[in-house]
Every structure is written in C-alpha cells, then in structure tokens.
Short mmCIF file of C-alpha atoms in Angstrom, two decimals:
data_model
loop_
_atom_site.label_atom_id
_atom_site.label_comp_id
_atom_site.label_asym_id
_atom_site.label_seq_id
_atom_site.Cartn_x
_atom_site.Cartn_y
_atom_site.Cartn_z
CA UNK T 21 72.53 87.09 96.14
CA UNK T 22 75.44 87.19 98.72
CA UNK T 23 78.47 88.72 97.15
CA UNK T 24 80.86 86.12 97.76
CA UNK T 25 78.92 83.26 96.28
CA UNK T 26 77.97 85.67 93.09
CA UNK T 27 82.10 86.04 92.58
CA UNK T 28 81.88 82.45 92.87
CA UNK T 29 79.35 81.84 90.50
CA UNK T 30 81.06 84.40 88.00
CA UNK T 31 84.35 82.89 88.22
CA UNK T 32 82.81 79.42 87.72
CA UNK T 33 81.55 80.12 84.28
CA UNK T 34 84.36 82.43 83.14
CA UNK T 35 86.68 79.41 83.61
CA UNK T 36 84.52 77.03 81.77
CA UNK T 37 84.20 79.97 78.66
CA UNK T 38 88.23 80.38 79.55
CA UNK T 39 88.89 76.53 79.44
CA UNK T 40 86.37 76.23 76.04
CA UNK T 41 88.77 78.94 74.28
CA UNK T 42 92.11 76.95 75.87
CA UNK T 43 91.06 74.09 73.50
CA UNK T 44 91.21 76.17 70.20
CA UNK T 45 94.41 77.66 71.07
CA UNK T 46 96.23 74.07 71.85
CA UNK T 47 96.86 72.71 68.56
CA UNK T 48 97.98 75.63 66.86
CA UNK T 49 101.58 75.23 66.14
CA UNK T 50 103.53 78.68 67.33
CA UNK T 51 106.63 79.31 67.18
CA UNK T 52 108.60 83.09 67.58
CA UNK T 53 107.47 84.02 64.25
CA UNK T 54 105.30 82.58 62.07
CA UNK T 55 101.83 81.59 60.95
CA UNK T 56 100.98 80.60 64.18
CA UNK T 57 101.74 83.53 66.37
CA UNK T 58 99.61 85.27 63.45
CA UNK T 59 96.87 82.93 64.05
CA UNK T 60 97.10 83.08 67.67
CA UNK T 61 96.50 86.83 67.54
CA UNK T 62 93.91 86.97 65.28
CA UNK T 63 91.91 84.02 67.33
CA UNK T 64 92.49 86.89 70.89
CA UNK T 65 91.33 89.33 68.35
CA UNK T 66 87.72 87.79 68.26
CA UNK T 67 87.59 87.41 72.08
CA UNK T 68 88.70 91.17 72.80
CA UNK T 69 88.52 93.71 69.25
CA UNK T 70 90.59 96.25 70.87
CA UNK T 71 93.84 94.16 70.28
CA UNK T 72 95.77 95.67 67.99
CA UNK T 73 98.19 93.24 65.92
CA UNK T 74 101.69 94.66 64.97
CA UNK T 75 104.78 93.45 63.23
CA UNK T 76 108.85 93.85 64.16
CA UNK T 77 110.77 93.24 60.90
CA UNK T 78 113.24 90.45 60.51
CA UNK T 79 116.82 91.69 61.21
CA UNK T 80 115.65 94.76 63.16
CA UNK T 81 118.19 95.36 66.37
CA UNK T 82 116.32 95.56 69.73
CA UNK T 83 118.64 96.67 72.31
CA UNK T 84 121.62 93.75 72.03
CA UNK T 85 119.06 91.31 69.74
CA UNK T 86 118.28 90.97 66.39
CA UNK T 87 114.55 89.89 65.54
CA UNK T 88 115.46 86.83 63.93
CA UNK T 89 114.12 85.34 60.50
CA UNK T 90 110.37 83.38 60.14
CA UNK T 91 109.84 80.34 60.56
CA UNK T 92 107.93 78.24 58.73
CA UNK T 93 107.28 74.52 58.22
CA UNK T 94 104.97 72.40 56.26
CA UNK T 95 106.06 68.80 56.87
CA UNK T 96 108.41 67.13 59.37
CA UNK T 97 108.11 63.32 59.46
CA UNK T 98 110.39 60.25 59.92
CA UNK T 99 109.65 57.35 57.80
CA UNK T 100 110.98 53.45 58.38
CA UNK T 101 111.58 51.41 55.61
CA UNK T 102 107.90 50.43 55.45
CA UNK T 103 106.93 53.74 54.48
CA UNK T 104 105.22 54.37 57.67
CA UNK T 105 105.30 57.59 59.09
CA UNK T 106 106.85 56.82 63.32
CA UNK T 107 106.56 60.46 63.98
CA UNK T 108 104.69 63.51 61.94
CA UNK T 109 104.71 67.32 62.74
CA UNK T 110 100.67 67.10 61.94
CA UNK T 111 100.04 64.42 64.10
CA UNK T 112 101.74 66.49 67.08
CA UNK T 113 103.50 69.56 66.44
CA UNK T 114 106.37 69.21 69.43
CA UNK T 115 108.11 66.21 67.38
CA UNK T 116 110.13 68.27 65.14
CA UNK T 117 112.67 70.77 66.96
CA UNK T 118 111.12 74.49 66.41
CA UNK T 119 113.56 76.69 64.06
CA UNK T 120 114.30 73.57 62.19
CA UNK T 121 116.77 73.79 59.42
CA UNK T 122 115.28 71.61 55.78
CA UNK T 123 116.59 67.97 55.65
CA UNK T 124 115.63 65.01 53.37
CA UNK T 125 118.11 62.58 54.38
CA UNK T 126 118.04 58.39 54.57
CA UNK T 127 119.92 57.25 57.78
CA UNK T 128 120.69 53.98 59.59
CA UNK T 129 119.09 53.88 62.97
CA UNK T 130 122.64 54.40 64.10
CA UNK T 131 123.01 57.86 62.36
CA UNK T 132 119.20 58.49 63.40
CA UNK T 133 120.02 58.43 66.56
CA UNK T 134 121.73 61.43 66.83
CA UNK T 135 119.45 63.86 66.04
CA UNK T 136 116.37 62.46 68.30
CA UNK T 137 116.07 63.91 71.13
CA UNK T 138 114.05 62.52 74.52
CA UNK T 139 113.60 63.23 78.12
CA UNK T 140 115.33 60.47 79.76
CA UNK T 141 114.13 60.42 83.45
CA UNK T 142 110.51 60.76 81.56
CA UNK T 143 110.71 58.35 79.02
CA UNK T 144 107.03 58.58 78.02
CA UNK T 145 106.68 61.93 77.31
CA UNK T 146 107.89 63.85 74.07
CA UNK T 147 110.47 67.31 74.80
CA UNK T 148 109.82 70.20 73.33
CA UNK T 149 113.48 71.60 72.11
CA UNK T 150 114.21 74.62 70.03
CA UNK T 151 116.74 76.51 68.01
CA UNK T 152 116.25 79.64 67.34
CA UNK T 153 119.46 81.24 67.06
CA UNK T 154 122.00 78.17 65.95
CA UNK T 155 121.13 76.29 62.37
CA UNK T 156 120.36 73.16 63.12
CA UNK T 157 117.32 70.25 63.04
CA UNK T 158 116.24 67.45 65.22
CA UNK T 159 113.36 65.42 66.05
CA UNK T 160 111.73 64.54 69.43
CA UNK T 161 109.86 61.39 70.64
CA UNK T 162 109.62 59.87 73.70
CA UNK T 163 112.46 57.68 74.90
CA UNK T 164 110.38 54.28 75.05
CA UNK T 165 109.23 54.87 71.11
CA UNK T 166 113.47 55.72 70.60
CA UNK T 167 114.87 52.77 72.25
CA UNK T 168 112.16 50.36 70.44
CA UNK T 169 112.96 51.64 67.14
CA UNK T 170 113.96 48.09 65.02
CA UNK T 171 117.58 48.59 63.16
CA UNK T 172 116.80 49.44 59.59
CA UNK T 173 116.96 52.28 57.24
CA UNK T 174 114.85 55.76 57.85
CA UNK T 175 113.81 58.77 55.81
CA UNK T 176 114.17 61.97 57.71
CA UNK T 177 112.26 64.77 56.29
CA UNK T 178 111.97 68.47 57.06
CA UNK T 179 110.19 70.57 55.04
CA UNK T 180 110.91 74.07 56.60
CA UNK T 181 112.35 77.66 55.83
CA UNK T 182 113.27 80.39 56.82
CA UNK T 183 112.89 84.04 55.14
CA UNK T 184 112.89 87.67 55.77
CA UNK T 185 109.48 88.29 57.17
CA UNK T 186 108.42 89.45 60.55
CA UNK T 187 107.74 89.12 64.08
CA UNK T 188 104.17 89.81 65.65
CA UNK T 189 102.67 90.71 68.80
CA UNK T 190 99.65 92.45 70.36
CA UNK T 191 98.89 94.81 72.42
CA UNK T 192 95.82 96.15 74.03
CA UNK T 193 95.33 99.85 75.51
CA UNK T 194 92.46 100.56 77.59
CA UNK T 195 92.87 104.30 79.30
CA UNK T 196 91.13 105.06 82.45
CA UNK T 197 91.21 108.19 84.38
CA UNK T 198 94.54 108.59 85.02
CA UNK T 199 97.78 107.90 82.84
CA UNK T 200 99.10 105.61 85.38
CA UNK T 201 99.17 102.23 83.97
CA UNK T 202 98.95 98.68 85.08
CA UNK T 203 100.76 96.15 82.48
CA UNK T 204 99.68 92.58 82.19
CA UNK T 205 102.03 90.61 79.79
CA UNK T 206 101.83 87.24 78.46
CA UNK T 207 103.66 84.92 75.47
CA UNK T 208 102.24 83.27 72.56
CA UNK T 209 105.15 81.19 71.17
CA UNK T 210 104.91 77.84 72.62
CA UNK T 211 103.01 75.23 70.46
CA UNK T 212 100.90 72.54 71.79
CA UNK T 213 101.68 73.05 75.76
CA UNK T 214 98.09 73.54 78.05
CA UNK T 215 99.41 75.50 81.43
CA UNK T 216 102.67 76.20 79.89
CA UNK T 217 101.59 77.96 77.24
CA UNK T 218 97.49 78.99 76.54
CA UNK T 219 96.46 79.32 79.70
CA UNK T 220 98.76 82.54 80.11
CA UNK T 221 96.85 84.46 76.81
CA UNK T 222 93.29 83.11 77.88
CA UNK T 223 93.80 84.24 81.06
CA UNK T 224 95.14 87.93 80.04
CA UNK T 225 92.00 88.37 77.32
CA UNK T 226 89.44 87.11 79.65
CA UNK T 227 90.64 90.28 82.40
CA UNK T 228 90.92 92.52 79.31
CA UNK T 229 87.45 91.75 78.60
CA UNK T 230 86.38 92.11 82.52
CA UNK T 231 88.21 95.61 82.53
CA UNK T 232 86.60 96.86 79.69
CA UNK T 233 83.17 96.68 81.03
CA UNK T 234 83.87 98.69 84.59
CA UNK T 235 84.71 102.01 85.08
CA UNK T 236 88.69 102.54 84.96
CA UNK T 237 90.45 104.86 87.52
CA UNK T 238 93.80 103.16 86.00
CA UNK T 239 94.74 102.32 82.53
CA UNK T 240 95.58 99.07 81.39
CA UNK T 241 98.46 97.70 78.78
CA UNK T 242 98.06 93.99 78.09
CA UNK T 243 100.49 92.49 75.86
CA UNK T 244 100.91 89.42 74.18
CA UNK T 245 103.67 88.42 72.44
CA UNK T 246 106.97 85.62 71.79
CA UNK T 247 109.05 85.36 74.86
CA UNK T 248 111.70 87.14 75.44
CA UNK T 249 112.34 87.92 71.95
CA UNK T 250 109.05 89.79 71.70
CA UNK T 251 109.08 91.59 75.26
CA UNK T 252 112.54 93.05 74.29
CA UNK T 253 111.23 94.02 71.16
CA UNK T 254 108.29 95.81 72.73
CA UNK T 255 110.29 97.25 75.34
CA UNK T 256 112.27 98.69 72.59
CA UNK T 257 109.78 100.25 71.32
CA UNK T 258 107.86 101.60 74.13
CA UNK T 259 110.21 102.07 76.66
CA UNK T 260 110.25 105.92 77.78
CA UNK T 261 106.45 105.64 77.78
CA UNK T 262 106.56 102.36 79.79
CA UNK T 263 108.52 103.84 82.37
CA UNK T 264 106.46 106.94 82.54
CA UNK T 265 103.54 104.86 83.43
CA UNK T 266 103.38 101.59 84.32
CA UNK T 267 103.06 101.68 88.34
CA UNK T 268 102.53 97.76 88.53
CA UNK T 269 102.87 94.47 86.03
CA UNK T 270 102.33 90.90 86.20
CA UNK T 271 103.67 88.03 83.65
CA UNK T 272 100.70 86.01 83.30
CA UNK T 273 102.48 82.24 82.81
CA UNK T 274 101.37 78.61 84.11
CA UNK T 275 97.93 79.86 85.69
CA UNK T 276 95.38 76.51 84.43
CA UNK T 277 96.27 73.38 86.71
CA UNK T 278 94.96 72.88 89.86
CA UNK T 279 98.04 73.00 92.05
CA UNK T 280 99.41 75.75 94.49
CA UNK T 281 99.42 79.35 93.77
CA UNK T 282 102.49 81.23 93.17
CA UNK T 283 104.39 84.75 92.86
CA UNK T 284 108.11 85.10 91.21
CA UNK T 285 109.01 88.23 93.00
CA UNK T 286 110.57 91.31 90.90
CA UNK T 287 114.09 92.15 91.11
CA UNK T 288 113.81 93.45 94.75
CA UNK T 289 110.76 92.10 95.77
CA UNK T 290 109.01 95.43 97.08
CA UNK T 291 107.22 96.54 94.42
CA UNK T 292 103.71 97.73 94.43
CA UNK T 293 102.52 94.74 91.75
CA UNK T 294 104.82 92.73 94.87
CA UNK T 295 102.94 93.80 97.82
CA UNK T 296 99.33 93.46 96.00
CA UNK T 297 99.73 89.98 94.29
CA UNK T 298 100.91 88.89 98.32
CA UNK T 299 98.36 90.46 100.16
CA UNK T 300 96.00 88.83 97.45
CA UNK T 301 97.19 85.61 97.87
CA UNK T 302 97.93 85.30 101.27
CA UNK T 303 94.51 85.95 102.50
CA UNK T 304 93.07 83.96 99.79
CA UNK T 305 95.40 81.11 99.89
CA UNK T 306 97.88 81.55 102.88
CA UNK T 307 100.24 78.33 101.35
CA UNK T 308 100.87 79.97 98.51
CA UNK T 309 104.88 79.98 97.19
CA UNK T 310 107.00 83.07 96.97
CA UNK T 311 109.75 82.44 94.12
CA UNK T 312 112.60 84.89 94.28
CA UNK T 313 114.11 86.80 91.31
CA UNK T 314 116.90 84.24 91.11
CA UNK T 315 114.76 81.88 89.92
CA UNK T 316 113.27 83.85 87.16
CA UNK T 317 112.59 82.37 83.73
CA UNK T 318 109.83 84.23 81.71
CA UNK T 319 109.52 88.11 80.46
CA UNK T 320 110.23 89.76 84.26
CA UNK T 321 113.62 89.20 83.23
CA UNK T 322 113.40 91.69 80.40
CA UNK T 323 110.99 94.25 82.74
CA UNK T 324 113.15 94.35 85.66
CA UNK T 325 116.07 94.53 83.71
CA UNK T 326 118.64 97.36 84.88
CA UNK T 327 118.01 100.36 82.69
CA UNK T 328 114.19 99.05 82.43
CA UNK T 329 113.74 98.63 86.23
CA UNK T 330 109.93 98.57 85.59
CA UNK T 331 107.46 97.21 88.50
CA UNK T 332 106.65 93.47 87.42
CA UNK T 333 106.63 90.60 89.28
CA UNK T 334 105.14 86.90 87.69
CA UNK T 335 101.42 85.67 88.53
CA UNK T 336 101.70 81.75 88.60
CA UNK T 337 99.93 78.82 89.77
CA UNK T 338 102.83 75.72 89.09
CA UNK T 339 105.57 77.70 88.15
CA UNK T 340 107.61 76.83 84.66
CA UNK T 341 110.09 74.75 85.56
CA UNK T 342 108.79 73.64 88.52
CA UNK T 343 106.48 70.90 87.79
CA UNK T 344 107.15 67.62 85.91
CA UNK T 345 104.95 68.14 82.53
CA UNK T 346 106.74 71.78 81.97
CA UNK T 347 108.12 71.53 78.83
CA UNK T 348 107.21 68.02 77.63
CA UNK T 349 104.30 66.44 75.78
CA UNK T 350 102.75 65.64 79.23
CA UNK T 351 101.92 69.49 79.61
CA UNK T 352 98.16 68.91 77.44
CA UNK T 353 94.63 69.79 78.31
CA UNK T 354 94.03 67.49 80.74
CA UNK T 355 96.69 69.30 83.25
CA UNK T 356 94.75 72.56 83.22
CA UNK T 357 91.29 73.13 84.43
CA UNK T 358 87.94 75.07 84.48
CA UNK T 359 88.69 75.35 88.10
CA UNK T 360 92.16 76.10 87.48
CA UNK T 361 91.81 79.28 85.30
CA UNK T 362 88.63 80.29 87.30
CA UNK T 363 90.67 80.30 90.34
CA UNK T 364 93.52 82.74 88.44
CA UNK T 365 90.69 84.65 87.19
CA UNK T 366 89.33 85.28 90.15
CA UNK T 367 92.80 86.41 92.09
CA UNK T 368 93.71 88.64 89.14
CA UNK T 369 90.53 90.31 89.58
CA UNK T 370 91.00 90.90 93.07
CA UNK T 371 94.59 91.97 92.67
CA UNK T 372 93.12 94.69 90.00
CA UNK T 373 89.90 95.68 91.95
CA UNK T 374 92.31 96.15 94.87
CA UNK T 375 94.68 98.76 92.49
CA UNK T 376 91.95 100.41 91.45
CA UNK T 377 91.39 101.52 95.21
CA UNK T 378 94.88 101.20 96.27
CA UNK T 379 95.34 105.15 97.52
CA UNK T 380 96.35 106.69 100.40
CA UNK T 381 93.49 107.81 102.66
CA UNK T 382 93.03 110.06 105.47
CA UNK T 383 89.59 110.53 108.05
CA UNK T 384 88.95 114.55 107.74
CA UNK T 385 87.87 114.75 111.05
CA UNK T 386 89.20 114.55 114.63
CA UNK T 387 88.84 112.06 116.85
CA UNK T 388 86.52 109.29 115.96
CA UNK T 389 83.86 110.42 113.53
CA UNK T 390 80.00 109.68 114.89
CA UNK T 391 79.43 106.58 112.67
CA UNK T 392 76.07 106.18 113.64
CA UNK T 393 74.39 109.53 112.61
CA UNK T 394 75.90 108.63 108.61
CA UNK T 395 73.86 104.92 109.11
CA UNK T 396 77.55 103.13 109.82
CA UNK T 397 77.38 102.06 113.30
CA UNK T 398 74.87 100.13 115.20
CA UNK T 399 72.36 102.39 117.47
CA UNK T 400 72.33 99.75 119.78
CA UNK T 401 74.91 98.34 121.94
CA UNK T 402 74.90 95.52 122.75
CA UNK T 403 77.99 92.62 123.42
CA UNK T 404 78.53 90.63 120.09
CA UNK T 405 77.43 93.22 117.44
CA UNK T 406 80.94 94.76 116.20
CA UNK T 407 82.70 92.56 114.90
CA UNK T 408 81.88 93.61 111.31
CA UNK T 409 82.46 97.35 112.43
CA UNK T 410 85.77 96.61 113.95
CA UNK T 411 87.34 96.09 110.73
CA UNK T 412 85.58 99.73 109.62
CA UNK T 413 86.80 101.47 112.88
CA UNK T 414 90.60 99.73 112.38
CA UNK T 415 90.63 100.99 109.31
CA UNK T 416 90.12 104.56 110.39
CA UNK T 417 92.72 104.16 112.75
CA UNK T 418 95.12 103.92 110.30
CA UNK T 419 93.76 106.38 107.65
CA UNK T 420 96.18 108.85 108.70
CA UNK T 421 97.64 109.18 104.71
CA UNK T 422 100.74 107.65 106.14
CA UNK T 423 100.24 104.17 103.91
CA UNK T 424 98.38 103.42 101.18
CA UNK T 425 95.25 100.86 100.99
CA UNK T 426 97.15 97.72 101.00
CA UNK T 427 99.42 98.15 104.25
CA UNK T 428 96.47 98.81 105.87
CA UNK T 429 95.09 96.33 104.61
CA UNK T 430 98.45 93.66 105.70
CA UNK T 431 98.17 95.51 109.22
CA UNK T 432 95.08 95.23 110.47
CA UNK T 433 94.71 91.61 108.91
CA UNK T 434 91.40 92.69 106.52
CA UNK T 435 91.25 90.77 102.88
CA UNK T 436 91.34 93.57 100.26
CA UNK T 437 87.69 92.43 98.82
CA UNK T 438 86.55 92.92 102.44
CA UNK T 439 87.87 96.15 103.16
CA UNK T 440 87.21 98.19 100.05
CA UNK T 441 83.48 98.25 100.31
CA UNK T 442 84.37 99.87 103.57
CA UNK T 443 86.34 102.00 101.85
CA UNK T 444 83.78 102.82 99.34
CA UNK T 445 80.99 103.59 101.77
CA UNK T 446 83.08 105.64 103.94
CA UNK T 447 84.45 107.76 100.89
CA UNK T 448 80.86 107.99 99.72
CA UNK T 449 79.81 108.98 103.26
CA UNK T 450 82.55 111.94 102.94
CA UNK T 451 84.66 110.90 105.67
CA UNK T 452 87.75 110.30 103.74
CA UNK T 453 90.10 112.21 101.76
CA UNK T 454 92.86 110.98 99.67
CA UNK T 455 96.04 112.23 99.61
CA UNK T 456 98.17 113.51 97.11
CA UNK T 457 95.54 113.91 94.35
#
C-alpha cells in the first residue's frame, strides 16, 4: 500500500477512536480542582497506563500563586414558583458559575437578575463564567431563556464547597535515547466544552500512545493538567529539569473542528518547536494562520515566561478566542470532528517524526557521491526521470552541517515526510554524517 494513502487510512480511524473517547470526556464536569479533574485523569489513565496522577496541596505557593481550595458541588438549580427546575447543574454543567460560593436564597425576578449571567450578542447560547479567586456565585443561561423569564418569585440554590484538598495533574515520561526532551502540554479544567476543551487531552494521549510504540531517539513529557494554575504549579516543580531538557513544546488547545489550522508563536517566534510546527503546516496546509505571542491565552504564557524562557509555541486548529462557540454552550460535540482530530493527529505526527530526524547532516565525501553504484540513482538517462532524485541530490547540496534538517527542508521547498526517507536511505547507505554527536 502507497505510503501516503496508509497515513491516510491510519489517521482516519485514529480520529474516529479519538472522536469515540471525546464523547466520554464531554459531560464530565471539571473544574481546577475537583472530582472531575480526578475523573478526567483516571479516564487518560485507561487510554495510556504510563500516566502518572499527582496532587499539589491546597494553599501551597507556586512562584507568585497559591493553589487555591477544591471545589466541589452537588446541586445548583433555580426554581420558579411552580417548583420547576428553569436551569439545573445536572442537566448541563456550564449553568452554574464554576468556584461557586453556597446560596439558598428566594428572589424576585428583579433581584434574580443580577446574578444571571448571558452572552448578549449570542443570545442563544449559555457562557461559561468562573471565579476562582473572588467569593462569589452566579448562574448562566442564555439571554432569550433570561429575558422570557415571567415576574414571580424564584429559589436559587447552590449546593457547593470549598475545603482544603488538592490540585491534580498528570504527567507522562517516555525516555528515548537521548535526554533531550520534547513537551506536549494540554488542560483538563474546562467542563462540558468539545474543541475548547477535550479535544486538547484526546489529542495529547492518542500521540502518547503513537510514541510509545516506535523507537524514540527523543524523550517525551506530556502533561495534562488545569490551566494556568496547574502549568505554574508544574513548572514549579520541575523547572531546573525542564530547562535542562526540553528542546521543543507545543500547547495542544482547540485541535477538533474542521476549520483552518493554526500556530500561536512563542515569545520570539524562532524557536525550534516554531520553525517545525511552520514548515509542517505550510507544506501541508499553506493557509494556515500564524498568531503572534501578543495574542496568547493558554499555558505558553507560563512556558515562555521570562525566567522560564522554555521553547513552546501553541498547536491549534480555531484558536480560543477566535471563533464564535469559544467559551459558550455552542462549543459541544457537534463542532469537533473525526476529521477534525484526525487531521491534528496527523500534523502532530509529522511535526514529531520530523524532530526525531531533525539533525544536522553532512555528505562525507567530496564532490557528488556516485549515487548509482549504492542503487540511488537511475542507470539510465534519459529526459524526465529525475525529478524524484532532484529532491535527493538538493538535499546533498546543502548537507554541509551548516543547518539542521528543517532549513533544508524550508530551502529547497521538500515536505519533511518527503525528505526524511531520503534522509534515512542515504544515512543507511553511509553517505551522511551528523554533526555534533
């Protein structure tokens, strides 16, 4: 089978498995802390058994932060006079604000009023609003169900609390040749939010489970955990070692719909996880968008953070923020795909496969080598048959150890996938050396 359509083929049914696990992870109602991060976890767990789950204590300081209390809620409902429920946490878990503070309170629709909250250029959709770090409560529904509420009394409840308990995240190691690392992070603190939200940790265990079946030059950290909270916390924790190692990351956000790819670049833009996601994309899908670190939004803020200043740029197809469901009710499975994760799967694993080789390379012999006497040349010339071997002889041109495998690659206009099995069959032909190892 040709290789291209067998990638196909592969990608195909790892979005279908991907999509398949998307739906479990939906309902689950996550917050920072909580039951449902817990549950999240332990769900990835099953998918890849190498993740190890681990807890940050409630009032522990990471860097200027304090991991804040758990959260936990068991009922969050407004009731009209009838007794009949016009919005319940169980029905969907984005109509009570997250961090809640209890209530049990009876209110006129006028005092009601001020503690809904509603999208109002998207007034059939339901916000999802937090507090994490001010006491407070609130409940959201959309602002056609608001403005139709009849005057009358209403029974707001909020069964919630908050206690000294823990924060949780996981983290998967899987070493490869060399200590150099690449990091793949993702967040699991969003409730019921499709792209926004589960297609980020599907995507990041379905690569962990593709790495761990090939040969590793690299070694890989993949990371799931709350956002921003949890990535400082982590950084905290791991942050000498991080910076010893990690030569490339990627915050894995937004990557199920169907729309255009993206890349949020790091702080400067020139990174190597920079120049590889580009190349990647811009062969693959040449209208991709280039975000710039000023309009950042997810964990590269805590990575490239002065003092961290590690490698990681954001992986994206609509970016957070960027597209109308983001945030909102609207954001469910039906905005995310098979196709779409399949598609994210299948750049990620190019953008890895093409790390793996990334090296810088140099022919060991002078002047052109004699292709055809190692069976990599045609033996007969004749006016339409090099095209294929152009690409091998450009390449050669430019293996002078000067720049590594992916500037050649940009130069000499050759998609990574296409010019690394030249690069493997010229290595294996003992033709190349690499430099600096």
């Amino acid at each position: 089978m040709d290789t291209e359509l067998r990638r196909e083929e592969e990608c195909a049914e790892c979005g279908r498995e991907m999509y398949r696990f998307a739906e479990k992870l939906f309902p689950i109602g996550r917050s920072l802390t909580g039951e449902g991060v817990r549950e999240t976890l332990r769900l990835i767990k099953e998918q890849v058994p190498e993740l190890e789950i681990k807890s940050v204590p409630s009032g522990t300081k990471v860097f200027d932060w304090t991991v804040p209390r758990e959260w936990e809620i068991r009922e969050g409902y407004i009731e009209d006079e009838a007794g009949n429920r016009i919005v319940d946490y169980h029905r969907n878990n984005l109509c009570v604000m997250g961090y809640s503070v209890p209530t049990d309170r009876y209110v006129s629709r006028e005092e009601l009023m001020e503690y809904i909250k509603v999208e109002e250029g998207q007034p059939t959709v339901i916000p999802y609003v937090t507090s994490y770090y001010a006491p407070r409560f609130a409940f959201c529904m959309s602002k056609e169900q608001r403005d139709a509420l009849p005057p009358g009394r209403y029974h707001m409840v909020i069964d919630s609390r908050h206690f000294d308990g823990e924060l949780n995240y996981g983290e998967i190691l899987l070493p490869g040749r060399s200590e150099q690392e690449i990091l793949l992070s993702t967040y699991v603190c969003h409730p019921s939010m499709a792209n926004n939200e589960v297609s980020g940790p599907v995507l990041a265990a379905w690569l962990a489970k593709w790495l761990k079946n090939r040969e590793r030059r690299l070694s890989y950290r993949i990371v799931f955990g709350p956002e921003t909270i949890g990535s400082i916390a982590y950084i905290s924790r791991n942050l000498e070692e991080l910076k010893r190692k990690v030569i490339a990351g990627f915050v894995l956000t937004c990557v199920g719909d169907d729309r255009a790819y993206s890349c949020l670049e790091s702080r400067y833009g020139n990174t190597l996880a920079d120049r590889v996601l580009k190349n990647v994309l811009g062969n693959a899908h040449p209208d991709y968008i280039t975000y710039s670190y000023l309009e950042r939004g997810s964990d590269e803020r805590q990575y490239n953070a002065p003092g961290v200043d590690l490698p990681v740029c954001d992986f994206c197809r609509s970016k957070y923020g960027e597209y109308p469901e983001y945030h909102t009710s609207a954001d469910d499975m039906s905005l995310i795909s098979p196709q779409g994760l399949g598609g994210s799967y299948d750049i990620m694993t190019q953008v890895l496969s093409a790390l793996e080789w990334n090296r810088y390379y140099r022919v060991n012999c002078l002047c052109e080598p004699q292709l055809g006497k190692r069976g990599l040349y045609p033996t007969e010339s004749r006016k339409g048959i090099y095209h294929e071997v152009k690409k091998m002889t450009n390449f050669i041109a430019y293996a002078d150890g000067r720049g590594d495998l992916i500037e050649i690659s940009t130069r000499i206009g050759v998609p990574l996938p296409e010019l690394i099995p030249i690069v493997e069959r010229l290595y294996g032909s003992g033709l190349l050396d690499v430099v600096g190892e």
